[in-house]
Tab-separated table of C-alpha atoms in Angstrom:
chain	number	residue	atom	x	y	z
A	1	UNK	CA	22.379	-10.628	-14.526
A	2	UNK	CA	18.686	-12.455	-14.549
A	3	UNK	CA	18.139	-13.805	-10.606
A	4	UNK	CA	15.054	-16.318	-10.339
A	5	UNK	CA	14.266	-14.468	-6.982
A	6	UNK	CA	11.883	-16.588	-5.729
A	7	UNK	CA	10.827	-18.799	-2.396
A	8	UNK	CA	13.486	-21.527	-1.246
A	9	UNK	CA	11.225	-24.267	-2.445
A	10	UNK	CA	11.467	-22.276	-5.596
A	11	UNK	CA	8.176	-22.772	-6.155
A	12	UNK	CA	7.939	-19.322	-7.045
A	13	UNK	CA	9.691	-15.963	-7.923
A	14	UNK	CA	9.730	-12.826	-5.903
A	15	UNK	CA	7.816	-13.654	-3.024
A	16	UNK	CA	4.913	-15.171	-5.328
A	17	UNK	CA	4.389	-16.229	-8.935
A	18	UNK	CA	6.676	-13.178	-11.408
A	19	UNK	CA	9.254	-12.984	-13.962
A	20	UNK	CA	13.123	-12.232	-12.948
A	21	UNK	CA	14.240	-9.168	-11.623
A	22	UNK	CA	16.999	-7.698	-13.438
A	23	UNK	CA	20.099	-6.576	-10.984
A	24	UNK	CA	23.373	-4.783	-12.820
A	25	UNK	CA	25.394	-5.329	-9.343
A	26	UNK	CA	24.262	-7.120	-6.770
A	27	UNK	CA	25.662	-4.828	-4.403
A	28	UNK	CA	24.933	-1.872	-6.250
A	29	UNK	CA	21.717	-0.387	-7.290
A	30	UNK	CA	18.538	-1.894	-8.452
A	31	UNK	CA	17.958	-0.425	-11.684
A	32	UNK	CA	14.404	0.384	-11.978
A	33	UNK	CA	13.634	1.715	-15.638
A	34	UNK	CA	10.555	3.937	-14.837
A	35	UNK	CA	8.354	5.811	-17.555
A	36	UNK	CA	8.238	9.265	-18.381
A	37	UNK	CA	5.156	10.891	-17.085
A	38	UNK	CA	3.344	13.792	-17.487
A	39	UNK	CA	2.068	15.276	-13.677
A	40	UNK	CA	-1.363	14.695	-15.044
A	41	UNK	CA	-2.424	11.337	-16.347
A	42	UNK	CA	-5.563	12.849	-17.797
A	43	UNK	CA	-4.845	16.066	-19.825
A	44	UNK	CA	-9.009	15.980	-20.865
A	45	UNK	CA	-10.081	15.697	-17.202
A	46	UNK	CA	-11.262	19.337	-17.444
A	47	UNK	CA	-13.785	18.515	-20.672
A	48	UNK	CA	-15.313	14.850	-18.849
A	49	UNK	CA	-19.168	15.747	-17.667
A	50	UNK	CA	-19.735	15.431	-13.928
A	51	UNK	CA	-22.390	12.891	-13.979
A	52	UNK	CA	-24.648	11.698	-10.990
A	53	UNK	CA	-23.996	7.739	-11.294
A	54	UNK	CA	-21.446	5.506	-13.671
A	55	UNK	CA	-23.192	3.464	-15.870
A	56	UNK	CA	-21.412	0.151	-14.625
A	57	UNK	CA	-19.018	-0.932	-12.238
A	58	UNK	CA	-17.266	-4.364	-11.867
A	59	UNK	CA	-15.563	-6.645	-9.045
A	60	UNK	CA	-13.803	-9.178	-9.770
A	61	UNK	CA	-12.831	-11.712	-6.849
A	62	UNK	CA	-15.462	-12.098	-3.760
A	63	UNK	CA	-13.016	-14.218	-1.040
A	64	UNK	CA	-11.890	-12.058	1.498
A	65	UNK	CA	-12.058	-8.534	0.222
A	66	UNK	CA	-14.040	-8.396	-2.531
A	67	UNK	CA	-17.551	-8.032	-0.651
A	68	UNK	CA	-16.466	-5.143	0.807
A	69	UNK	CA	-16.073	-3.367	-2.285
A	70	UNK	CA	-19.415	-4.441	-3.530
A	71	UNK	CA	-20.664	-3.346	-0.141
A	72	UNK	CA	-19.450	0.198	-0.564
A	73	UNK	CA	-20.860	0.723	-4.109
A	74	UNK	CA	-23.935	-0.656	-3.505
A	75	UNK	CA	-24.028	1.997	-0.615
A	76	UNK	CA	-22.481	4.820	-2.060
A	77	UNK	CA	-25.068	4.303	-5.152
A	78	UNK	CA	-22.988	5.931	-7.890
A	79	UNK	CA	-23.249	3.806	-10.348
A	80	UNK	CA	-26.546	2.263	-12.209
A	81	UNK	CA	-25.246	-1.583	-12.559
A	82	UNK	CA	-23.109	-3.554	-10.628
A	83	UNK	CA	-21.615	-7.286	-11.480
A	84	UNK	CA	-19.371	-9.087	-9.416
A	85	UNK	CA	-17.502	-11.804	-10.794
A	86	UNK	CA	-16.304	-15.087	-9.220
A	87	UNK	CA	-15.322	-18.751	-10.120
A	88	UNK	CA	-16.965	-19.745	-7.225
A	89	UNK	CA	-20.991	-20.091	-7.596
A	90	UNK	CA	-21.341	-20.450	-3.500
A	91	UNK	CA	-19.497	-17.020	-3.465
A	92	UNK	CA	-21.849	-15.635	-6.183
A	93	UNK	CA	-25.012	-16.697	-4.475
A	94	UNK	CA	-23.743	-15.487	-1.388
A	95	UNK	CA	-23.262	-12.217	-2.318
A	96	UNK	CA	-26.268	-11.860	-4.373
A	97	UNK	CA	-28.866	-12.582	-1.819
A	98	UNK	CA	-27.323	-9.868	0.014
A	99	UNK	CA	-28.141	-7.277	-2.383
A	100	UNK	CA	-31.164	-7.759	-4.474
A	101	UNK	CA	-30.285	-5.770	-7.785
A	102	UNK	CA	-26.188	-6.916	-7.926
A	103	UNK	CA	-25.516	-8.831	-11.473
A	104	UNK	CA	-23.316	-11.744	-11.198
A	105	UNK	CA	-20.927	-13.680	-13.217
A	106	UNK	CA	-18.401	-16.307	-13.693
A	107	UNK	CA	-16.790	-14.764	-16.947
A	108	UNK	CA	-14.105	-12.022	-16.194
A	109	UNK	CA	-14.608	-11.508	-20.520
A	110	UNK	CA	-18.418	-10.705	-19.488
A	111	UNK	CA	-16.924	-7.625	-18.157
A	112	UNK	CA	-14.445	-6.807	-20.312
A	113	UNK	CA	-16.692	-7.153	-22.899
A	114	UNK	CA	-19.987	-4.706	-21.339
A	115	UNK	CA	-19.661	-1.440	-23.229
A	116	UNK	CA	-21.337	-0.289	-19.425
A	117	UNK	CA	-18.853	-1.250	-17.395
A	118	UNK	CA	-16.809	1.751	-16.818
A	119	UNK	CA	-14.125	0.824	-13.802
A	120	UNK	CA	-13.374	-2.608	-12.828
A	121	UNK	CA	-11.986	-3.737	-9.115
A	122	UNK	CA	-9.780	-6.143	-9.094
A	123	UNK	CA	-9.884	-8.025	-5.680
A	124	UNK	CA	-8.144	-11.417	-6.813
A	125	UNK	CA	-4.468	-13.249	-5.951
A	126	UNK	CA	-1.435	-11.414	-6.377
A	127	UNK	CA	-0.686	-13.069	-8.943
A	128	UNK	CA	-3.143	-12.640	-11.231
A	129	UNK	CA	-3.142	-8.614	-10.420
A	130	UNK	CA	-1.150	-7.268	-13.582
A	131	UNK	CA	-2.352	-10.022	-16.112
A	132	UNK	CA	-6.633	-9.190	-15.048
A	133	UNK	CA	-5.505	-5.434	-14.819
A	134	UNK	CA	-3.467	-5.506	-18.358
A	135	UNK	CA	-6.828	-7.398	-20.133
A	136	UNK	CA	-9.119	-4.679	-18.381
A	137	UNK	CA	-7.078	-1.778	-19.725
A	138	UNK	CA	-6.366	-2.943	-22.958
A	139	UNK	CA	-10.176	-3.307	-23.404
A	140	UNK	CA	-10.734	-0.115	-22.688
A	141	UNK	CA	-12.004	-0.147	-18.554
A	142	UNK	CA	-10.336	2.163	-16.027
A	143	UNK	CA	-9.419	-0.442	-12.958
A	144	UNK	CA	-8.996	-0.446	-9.477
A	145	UNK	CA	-5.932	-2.735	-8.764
A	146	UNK	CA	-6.119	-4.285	-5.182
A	147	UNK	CA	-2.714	-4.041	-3.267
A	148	UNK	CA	0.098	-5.129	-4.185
A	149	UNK	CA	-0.183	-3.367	-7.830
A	150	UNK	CA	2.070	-6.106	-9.754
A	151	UNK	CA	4.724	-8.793	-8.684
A	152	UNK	CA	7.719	-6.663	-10.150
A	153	UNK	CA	8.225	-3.342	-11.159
A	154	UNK	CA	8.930	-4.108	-14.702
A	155	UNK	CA	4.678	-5.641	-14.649
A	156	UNK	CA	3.818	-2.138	-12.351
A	157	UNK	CA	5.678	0.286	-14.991
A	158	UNK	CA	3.805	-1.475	-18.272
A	159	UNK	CA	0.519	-0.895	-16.477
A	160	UNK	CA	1.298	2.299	-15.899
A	161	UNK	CA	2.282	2.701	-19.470
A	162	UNK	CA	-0.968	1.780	-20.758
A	163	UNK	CA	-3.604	3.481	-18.629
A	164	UNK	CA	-1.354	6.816	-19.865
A	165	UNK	CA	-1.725	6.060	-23.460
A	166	UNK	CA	-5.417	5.185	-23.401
A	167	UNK	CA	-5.799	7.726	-20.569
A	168	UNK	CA	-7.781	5.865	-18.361
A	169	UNK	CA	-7.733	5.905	-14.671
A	170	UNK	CA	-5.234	3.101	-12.761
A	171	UNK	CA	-5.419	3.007	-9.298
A	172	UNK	CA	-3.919	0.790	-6.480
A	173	UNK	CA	-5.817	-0.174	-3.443
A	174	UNK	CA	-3.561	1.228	-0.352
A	175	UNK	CA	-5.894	1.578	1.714
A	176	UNK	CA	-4.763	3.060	4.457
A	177	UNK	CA	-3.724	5.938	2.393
A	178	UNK	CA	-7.597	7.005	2.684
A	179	UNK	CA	-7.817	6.786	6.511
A	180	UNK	CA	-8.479	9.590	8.597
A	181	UNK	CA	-5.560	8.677	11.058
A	182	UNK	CA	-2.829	8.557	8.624
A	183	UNK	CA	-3.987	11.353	6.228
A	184	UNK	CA	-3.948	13.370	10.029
A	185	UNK	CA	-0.044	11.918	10.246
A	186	UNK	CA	0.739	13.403	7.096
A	187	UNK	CA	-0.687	16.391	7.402
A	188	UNK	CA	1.222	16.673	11.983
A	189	UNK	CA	4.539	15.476	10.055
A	190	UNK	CA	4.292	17.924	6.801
A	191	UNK	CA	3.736	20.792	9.589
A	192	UNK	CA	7.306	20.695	11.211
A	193	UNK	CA	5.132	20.373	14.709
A	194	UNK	CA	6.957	17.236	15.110
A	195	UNK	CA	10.584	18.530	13.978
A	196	UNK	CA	12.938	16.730	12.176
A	197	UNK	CA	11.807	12.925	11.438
A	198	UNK	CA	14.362	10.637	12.859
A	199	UNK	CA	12.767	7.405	12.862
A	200	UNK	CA	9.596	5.598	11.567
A	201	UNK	CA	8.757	2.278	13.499
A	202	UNK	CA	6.262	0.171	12.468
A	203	UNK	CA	4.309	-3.110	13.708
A	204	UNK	CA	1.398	-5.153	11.591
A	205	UNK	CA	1.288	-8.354	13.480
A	206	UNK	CA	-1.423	-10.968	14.416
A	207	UNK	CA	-2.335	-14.344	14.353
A	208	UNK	CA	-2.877	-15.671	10.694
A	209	UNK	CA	-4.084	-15.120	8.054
A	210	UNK	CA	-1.524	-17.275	6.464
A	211	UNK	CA	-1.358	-16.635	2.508
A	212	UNK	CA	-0.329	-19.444	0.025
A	213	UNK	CA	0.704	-17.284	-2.706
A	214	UNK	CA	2.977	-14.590	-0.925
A	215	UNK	CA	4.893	-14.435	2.159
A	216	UNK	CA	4.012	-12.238	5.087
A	217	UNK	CA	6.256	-8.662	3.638
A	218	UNK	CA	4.294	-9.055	0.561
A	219	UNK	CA	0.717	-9.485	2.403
A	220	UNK	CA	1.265	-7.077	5.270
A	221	UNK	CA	4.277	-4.802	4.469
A	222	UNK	CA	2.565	-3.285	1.907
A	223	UNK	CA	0.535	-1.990	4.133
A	224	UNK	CA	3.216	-0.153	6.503
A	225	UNK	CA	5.496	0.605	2.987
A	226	UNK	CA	2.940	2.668	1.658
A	227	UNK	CA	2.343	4.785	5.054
A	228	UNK	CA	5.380	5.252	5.608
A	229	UNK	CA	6.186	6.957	1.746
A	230	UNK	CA	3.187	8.505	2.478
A	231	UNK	CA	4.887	10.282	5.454
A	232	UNK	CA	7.812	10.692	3.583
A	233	UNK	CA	6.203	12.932	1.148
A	234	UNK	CA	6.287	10.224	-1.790
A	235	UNK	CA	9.864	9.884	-1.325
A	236	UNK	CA	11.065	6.028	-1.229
A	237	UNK	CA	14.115	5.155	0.394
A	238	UNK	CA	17.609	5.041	-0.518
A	239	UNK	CA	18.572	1.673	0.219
A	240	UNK	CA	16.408	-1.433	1.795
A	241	UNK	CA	17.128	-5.097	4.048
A	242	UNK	CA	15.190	-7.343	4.807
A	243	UNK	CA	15.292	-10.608	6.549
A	244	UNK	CA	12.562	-13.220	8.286
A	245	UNK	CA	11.816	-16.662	8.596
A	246	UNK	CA	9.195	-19.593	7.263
A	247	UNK	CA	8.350	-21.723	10.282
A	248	UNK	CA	5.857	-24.178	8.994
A	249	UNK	CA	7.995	-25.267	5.621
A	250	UNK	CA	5.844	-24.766	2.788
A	251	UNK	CA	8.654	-21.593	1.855
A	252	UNK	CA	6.743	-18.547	2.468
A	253	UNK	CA	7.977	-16.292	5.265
A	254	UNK	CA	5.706	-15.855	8.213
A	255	UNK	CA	7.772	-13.638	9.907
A	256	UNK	CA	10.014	-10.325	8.900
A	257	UNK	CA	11.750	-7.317	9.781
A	258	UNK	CA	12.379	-4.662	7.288
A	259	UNK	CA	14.614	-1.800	7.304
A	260	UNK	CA	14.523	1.140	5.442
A	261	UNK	CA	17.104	3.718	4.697
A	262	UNK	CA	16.444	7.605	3.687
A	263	UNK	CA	17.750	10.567	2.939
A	264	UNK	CA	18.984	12.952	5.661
A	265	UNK	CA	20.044	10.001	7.986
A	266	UNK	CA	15.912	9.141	8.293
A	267	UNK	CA	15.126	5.175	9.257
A	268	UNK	CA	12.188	3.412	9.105
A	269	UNK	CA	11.960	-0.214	10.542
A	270	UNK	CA	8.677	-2.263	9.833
A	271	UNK	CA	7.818	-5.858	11.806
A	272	UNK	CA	5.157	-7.896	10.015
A	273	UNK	CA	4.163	-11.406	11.481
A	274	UNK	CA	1.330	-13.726	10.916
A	275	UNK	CA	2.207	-15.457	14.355
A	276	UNK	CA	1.325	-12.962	17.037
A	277	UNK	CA	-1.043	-13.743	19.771
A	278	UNK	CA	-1.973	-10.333	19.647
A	279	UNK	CA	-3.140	-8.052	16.916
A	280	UNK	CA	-1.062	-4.853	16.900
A	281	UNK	CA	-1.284	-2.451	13.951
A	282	UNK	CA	1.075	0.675	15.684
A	283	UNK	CA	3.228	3.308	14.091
A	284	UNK	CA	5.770	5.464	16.218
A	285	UNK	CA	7.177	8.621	14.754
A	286	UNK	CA	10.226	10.152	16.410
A	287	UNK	CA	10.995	13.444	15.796
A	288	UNK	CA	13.550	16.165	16.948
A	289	UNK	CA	10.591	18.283	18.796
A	290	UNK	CA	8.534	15.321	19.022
A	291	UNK	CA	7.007	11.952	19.192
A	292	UNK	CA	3.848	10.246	17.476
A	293	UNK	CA	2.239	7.205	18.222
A	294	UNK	CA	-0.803	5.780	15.614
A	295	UNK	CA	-2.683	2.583	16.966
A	296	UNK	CA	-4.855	1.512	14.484
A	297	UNK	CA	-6.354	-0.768	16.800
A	298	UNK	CA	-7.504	1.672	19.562
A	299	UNK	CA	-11.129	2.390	19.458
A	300	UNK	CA	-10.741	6.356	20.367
A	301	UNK	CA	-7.669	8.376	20.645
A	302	UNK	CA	-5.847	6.444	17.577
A	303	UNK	CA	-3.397	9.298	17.832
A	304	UNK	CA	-1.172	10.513	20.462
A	305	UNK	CA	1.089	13.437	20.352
A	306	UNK	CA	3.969	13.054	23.148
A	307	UNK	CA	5.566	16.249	23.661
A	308	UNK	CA	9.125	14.187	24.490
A	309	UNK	CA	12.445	14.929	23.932
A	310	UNK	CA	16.342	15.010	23.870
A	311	UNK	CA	18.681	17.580	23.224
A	312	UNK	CA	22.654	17.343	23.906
A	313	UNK	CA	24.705	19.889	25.205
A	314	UNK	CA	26.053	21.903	22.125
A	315	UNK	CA	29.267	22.500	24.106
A	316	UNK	CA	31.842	20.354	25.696
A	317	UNK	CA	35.081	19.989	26.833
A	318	UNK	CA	35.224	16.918	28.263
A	319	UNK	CA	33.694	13.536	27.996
A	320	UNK	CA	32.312	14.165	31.558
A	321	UNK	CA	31.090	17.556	30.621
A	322	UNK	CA	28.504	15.685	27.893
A	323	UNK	CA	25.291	15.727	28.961
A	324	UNK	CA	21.657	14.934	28.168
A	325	UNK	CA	19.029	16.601	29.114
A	326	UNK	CA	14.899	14.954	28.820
A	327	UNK	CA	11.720	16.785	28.506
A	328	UNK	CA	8.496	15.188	29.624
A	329	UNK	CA	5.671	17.156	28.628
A	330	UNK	CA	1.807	16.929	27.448
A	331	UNK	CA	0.009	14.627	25.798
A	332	UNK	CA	-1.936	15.701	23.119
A	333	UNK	CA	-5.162	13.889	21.384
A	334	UNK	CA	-5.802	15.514	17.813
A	335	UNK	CA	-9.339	15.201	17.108
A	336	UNK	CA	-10.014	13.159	14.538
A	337	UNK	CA	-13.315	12.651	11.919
A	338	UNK	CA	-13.304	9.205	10.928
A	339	UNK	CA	-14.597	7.874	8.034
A	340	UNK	CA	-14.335	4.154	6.681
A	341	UNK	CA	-10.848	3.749	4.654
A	342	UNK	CA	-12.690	1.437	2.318
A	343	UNK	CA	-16.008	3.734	1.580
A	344	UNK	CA	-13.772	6.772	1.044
A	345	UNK	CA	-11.295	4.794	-1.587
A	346	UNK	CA	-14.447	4.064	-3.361
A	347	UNK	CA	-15.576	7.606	-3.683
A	348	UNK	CA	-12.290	8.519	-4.693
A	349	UNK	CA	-11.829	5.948	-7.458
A	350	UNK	CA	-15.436	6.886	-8.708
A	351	UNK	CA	-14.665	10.583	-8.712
A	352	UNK	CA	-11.247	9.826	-10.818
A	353	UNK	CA	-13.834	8.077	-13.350
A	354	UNK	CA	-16.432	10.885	-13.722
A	355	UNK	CA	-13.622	13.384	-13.690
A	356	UNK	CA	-10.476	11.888	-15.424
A	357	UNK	CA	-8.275	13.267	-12.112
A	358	UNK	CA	-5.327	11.078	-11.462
A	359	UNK	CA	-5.892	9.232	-8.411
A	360	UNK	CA	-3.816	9.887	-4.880
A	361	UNK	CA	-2.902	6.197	-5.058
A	362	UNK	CA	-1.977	6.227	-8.857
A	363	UNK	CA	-0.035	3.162	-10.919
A	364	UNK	CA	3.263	5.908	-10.089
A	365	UNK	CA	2.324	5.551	-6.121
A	366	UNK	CA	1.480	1.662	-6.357
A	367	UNK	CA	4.738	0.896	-8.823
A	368	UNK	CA	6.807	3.049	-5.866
A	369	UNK	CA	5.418	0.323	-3.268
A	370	UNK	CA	6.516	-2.433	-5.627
A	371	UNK	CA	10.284	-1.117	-6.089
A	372	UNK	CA	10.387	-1.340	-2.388
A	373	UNK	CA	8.746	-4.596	-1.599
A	374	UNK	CA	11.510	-5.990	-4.722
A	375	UNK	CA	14.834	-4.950	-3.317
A	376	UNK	CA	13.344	-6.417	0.211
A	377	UNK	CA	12.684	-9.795	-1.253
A	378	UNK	CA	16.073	-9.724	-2.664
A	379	UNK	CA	17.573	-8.653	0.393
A	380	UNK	CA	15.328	-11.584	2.148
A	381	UNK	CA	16.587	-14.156	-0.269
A	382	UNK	CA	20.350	-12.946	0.663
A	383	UNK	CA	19.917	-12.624	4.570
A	384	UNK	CA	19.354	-9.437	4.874
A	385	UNK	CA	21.730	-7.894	2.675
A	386	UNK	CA	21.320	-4.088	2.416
A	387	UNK	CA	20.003	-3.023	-1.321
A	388	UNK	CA	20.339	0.015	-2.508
A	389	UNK	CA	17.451	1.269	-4.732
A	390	UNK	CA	18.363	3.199	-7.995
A	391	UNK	CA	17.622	6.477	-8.851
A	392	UNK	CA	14.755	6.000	-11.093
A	393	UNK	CA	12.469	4.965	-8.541
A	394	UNK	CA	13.322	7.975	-6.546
């Protein structure tokens, strides 16, 4: 059946302006048709000339996030021209006294139509993110989708279509996928050092910034979703719930608690708020040997290695036999090089142009994100229900 799975107000679909998301059972699986894809996006990669700068690269939105990206191209110099677009002529003049030789614009077709621009960043509303990205591929531009990559899987999976069959580059902008700390997670967890995973916890909580056009799991879960695949090896989970609260009635959650199921008995819990008197951006990993704390928010020592644990008595007779037994040992600080997220995204993305490589945080990696953030608004809309993902997402 066709669900309009949108706010209470229903003002909108899915946590923000989509289409319906198609459910065969609603307490089955969510059947998420997924495209067949080669492991390479790019099969000429290995022909493409290494050059030292991109003839043109475009941003389009400069609110909140854009100027960064502008920022880091300017600084990173790889590229000979570079526009930003905007509506807004305040934000265009703003921008532009800050760095002399940026080209500016209203018109998102200027771009679109520049046989120099090569990539285009797309830093705008959620809702406009598959629509801008769909125009910019069709006419030929490699784009840099900001996070989330679509409203709905179904938008995510046609993106994904198209960049393949014009092989051009489509990445998403998780972020945090590029940071020192979490790429140092992956690489502690894909070691064994910390044993079996148990459980993932996760916190991304402060005061504001309230959104308009999503609610707080589709502004800050993302976030914690795609760390925690990340962790997981790329895997998403088996089943999701997810339930929160809007406290100011306008419909759009400012408060939630997701839950995430995995293989092997694995959990993953993530708390996202925009009403927090403090800022808290912390991720515990519990494992059998054992335990990992990331605080993103610490200004040295983001990472902590407890060397904690529990083990059970193997044997037993008797109920009064059973026993636990703790170990408290060190505390270890991995060193850590650290880099800014954003400036190291931006090399990335321009290295996929020059090259033709398929990015780390590919349309695949950003439509995974999606999947999971659309059985957790569904679960949200239903009180938490418990959602099981199908098996073409997996």
């Amino acid at each position: 059946m066709l669900i309009q799975n949108g706010y209470r107000n229903c003002a909108s679909k899915n946590g923000h302006s989509t289409g319906p998301l198609k459910i065969e059972n609603p307490i089955g699986s969510i059947g998420i048709e997924r495209p067949s894809l080669p492991v390479k996006l790019h099969p000429i990669a290995a022909v493409k000339e290494q050059r030292a700068q991109l003839n043109g690269i475009g941003v389009v939105g400069l609110g909140y996030w854009g100027p960064n990206w502008v920022r880091n191209f300017h600084q990173n110099q790889c590229t000979r021209r570079l526009v930003a677009c905007d509506l807004d002529a305040k934000r265009r003049t703003h921008v532009s006294q800050l760095y002399s030789d940026l080209e500016t614009t209203a018109r998102f077709e200027d771009l679109l139509n520049d046989s120099d621009i090569e990539g285009i960043v797309i830093a705008t509303p959620v809702g406009t993110h598959y629509a801008m990205a769909r125009r910019a591929l069709e006419a030929g531009k490699s784009v840099l989708v900001e996070k989330p990559l679509a409203t709905s899987t179904e938008e995510a999976d046609e993106l994904v279509k198209i960049a393949r069959e014009r092989k051009l580059v489509l990445m998403v902008g998780h972020t945090f996928e590029y940071s020192a700390p979490v790429l140092k997670m992956h690489d502690i967890i894909q070691s064994g050092e910390l044993g079996d995973v148990f459980y993932i916890s996760s916190v991304r909580a402060n005061l504001g910034l309230f959104q308009r056009d999503v609610n707080v799991t589709w502004d800050l879960a993302t976030h914690d979703i795609s760390i925690i695949l990340n962790l997981m090896g790329g895997r998403v989970p088996e089943a999701v719930s997810c339930q929160g609260e809007c406290h100011y009635g306008h419909g759009v959650e400012d408060v939630a608690m997701l839950t995430l199921r995995f293989e092997r008995n694995i959990i993953a819990f993530i708390h996202v708020s925009w009403l927090d008197p403090d800022k808290i951006r912390r991720t515990t990993v519990v494992g059998s040997r054992k335990m990992l704390v990331y605080d993103d928010t610490a200004p040295q020592e983001k990472i902590r290695i407890y060397d904690k644990g529990v083990t059970a008595q193997k044997y037993y007779d008797t109920f009064g036999e059973f026993q636990f037994s703790y170990r408290y040992g060190d505390i270890q600080i991995p060193r850590i090089e650290e880099k800014e997220p954003l400036f190291c995204e931006c090399e990335h993305f321009v290295r996929c142009l020059k090259s033709g490589e398929t990015p780390n945080t590919d349309g695949i990696n950003g439509a995974r994100v999606v999947s999971v953030l659309e059985a957790a608004n569904y679960s949200l809309r239903r009180g938490g229900l418990m959602v099981p993902l199908g098996n073409a997402v997996r």
